[in-house]
mmCIF file of C-alpha atoms in Angstrom:
data_model
loop_
_atom_site.group_PDB
_atom_site.id
_atom_site.type_symbol
_atom_site.label_atom_id
_atom_site.label_comp_id
_atom_site.label_asym_id
_atom_site.label_seq_id
_atom_site.Cartn_x
_atom_site.Cartn_y
_atom_site.Cartn_z
ATOM 1 C CA UNK A 1131 99.828 89.290 88.106
ATOM 2 C CA UNK A 1132 96.189 88.767 87.437
ATOM 3 C CA UNK A 1133 96.532 89.675 83.760
ATOM 4 C CA UNK A 1134 98.809 86.730 83.060
ATOM 5 C CA UNK A 1135 96.929 84.013 84.960
ATOM 6 C CA UNK A 1136 94.249 81.624 83.848
ATOM 7 C CA UNK A 1137 91.531 82.926 81.510
ATOM 8 C CA UNK A 1138 89.013 82.981 84.379
ATOM 9 C CA UNK A 1139 91.402 85.030 86.541
ATOM 10 C CA UNK A 1140 92.050 87.493 83.706
ATOM 11 C CA UNK A 1141 88.329 87.803 82.962
ATOM 12 C CA UNK A 1142 87.509 88.387 86.650
ATOM 13 C CA UNK A 1143 90.170 91.131 86.836
ATOM 14 C CA UNK A 1144 88.898 92.754 83.638
ATOM 15 C CA UNK A 1145 85.331 92.732 84.941
ATOM 16 C CA UNK A 1146 86.460 94.418 88.171
ATOM 17 C CA UNK A 1147 88.404 96.974 86.136
ATOM 18 C CA UNK A 1148 85.429 97.628 83.847
ATOM 19 C CA UNK A 1149 83.183 98.124 86.888
ATOM 20 C CA UNK A 1150 85.751 100.555 88.299
ATOM 21 C CA UNK A 1151 85.905 102.530 85.031
ATOM 22 C CA UNK A 1152 82.104 102.763 84.862
ATOM 23 C CA UNK A 1153 81.917 103.852 88.503
ATOM 24 C CA UNK A 1154 84.545 106.554 87.999
ATOM 25 C CA UNK A 1155 82.833 107.750 84.802
ATOM 26 C CA UNK A 1156 79.357 107.871 86.344
ATOM 27 C CA UNK A 1157 79.862 108.022 90.088
ATOM 28 C CA UNK A 1158 80.414 110.735 92.637
ATOM 29 C CA UNK A 1159 84.061 111.856 92.705
ATOM 30 C CA UNK A 1160 83.634 114.346 95.569
ATOM 31 C CA UNK A 1161 85.810 113.518 98.571
ATOM 32 C CA UNK A 1162 85.318 112.049 101.080
ATOM 33 C CA UNK A 1163 81.757 110.823 100.600
ATOM 34 C CA UNK A 1164 81.703 110.081 96.877
ATOM 35 C CA UNK A 1165 81.501 106.401 95.935
ATOM 36 C CA UNK A 1166 83.848 106.827 92.966
ATOM 37 C CA UNK A 1167 86.319 108.817 95.069
ATOM 38 C CA UNK A 1168 86.388 106.075 97.725
ATOM 39 C CA UNK A 1169 86.960 103.403 95.069
ATOM 40 C CA UNK A 1170 89.833 105.411 93.532
ATOM 41 C CA UNK A 1171 91.379 105.665 96.994
ATOM 42 C CA UNK A 1172 91.002 101.900 97.464
ATOM 43 C CA UNK A 1173 92.637 101.113 94.115
ATOM 44 C CA UNK A 1174 95.543 103.433 94.910
ATOM 45 C CA UNK A 1175 96.016 101.664 98.256
ATOM 46 C CA UNK A 1176 96.015 98.245 96.566
ATOM 47 C CA UNK A 1177 98.599 99.410 94.035
ATOM 48 C CA UNK A 1178 100.772 100.892 96.793
ATOM 49 C CA UNK A 1179 100.710 97.561 98.674
ATOM 50 C CA UNK A 1180 101.707 95.702 95.510
ATOM 51 C CA UNK A 1181 104.588 98.118 94.834
ATOM 52 C CA UNK A 1182 105.804 97.790 98.419
ATOM 53 C CA UNK A 1183 105.666 93.994 98.194
ATOM 54 C CA UNK A 1184 107.841 94.114 95.064
ATOM 55 C CA UNK A 1185 110.258 96.467 96.765
ATOM 56 C CA UNK A 1186 110.505 94.232 99.825
ATOM 57 C CA UNK A 1187 111.587 91.429 97.521
ATOM 58 C CA UNK A 1188 114.252 93.668 95.990
ATOM 59 C CA UNK A 1189 115.004 95.183 99.432
ATOM 60 C CA UNK A 1190 115.501 98.637 97.964
ATOM 61 C CA UNK A 1191 113.330 101.561 96.968
ATOM 62 C CA UNK A 1192 114.459 103.694 94.047
ATOM 63 C CA UNK A 1193 113.283 106.919 92.514
ATOM 64 C CA UNK A 1194 111.702 106.196 89.099
ATOM 65 C CA UNK A 1195 113.379 109.145 87.388
ATOM 66 C CA UNK A 1196 116.894 109.058 88.848
ATOM 67 C CA UNK A 1197 117.190 105.540 90.232
ATOM 68 C CA UNK A 1198 118.307 106.993 93.563
ATOM 69 C CA UNK A 1199 117.067 105.183 96.687
ATOM 70 C CA UNK A 1200 114.261 106.870 98.589
ATOM 71 C CA UNK A 1201 114.296 105.295 102.054
ATOM 72 C CA UNK A 1202 110.888 104.700 103.593
ATOM 73 C CA UNK A 1203 108.947 105.850 100.536
ATOM 74 C CA UNK A 1204 106.810 103.608 98.343
ATOM 75 C CA UNK A 1205 108.344 103.351 94.889
ATOM 76 C CA UNK A 1206 106.972 105.491 92.126
ATOM 77 C CA UNK A 1207 105.519 103.743 89.098
ATOM 78 C CA UNK A 1208 107.991 104.199 86.262
ATOM 79 C CA UNK A 1209 107.023 104.966 82.680
ATOM 80 C CA UNK A 1210 107.851 101.489 81.390
ATOM 81 C CA UNK A 1211 105.537 99.863 83.946
ATOM 82 C CA UNK A 1212 102.779 102.304 83.052
ATOM 83 C CA UNK A 1213 103.090 101.606 79.321
ATOM 84 C CA UNK A 1214 103.162 97.834 79.768
ATOM 85 C CA UNK A 1215 100.125 97.946 82.057
ATOM 86 C CA UNK A 1216 98.198 100.132 79.629
ATOM 87 C CA UNK A 1217 99.056 97.836 76.716
ATOM 88 C CA UNK A 1218 98.099 94.734 78.689
ATOM 89 C CA UNK A 1219 94.747 96.206 79.667
ATOM 90 C CA UNK A 1220 94.084 97.335 76.096
ATOM 91 C CA UNK A 1221 94.927 93.946 74.600
ATOM 92 C CA UNK A 1222 93.004 91.990 77.209
ATOM 93 C CA UNK A 1223 89.950 94.234 76.880
ATOM 94 C CA UNK A 1224 89.904 93.681 73.111
ATOM 95 C CA UNK A 1225 90.283 89.925 73.541
ATOM 96 C CA UNK A 1226 87.469 89.887 76.135
ATOM 97 C CA UNK A 1227 85.159 91.868 73.857
ATOM 98 C CA UNK A 1228 85.805 89.328 71.083
ATOM 99 C CA UNK A 1229 85.016 86.431 73.436
ATOM 100 C CA UNK A 1230 81.849 88.047 74.816
ATOM 101 C CA UNK A 1231 80.602 89.365 71.455
#
């Protein structure tokens, strides 16, 4: 993904993520007109498309808790993926702060 690419790709992704975090923290979260609410919806849609693309490669959709196939449903994000993503963001944010400081 974009957190394992070139330094410029990682930095661009982190800047977009930082802008998203600031918007959610300070923006309007009221649906459907709130700017932060719309951006959250957009990010969820992007993540759903990415998950579906991965599943198309595997050609199966499984339930994150039981491993049972769920035909026609986008895959749930499992705990391991969530932890790895959180750690990657944390590490990359710290590295970016060091570079920019």
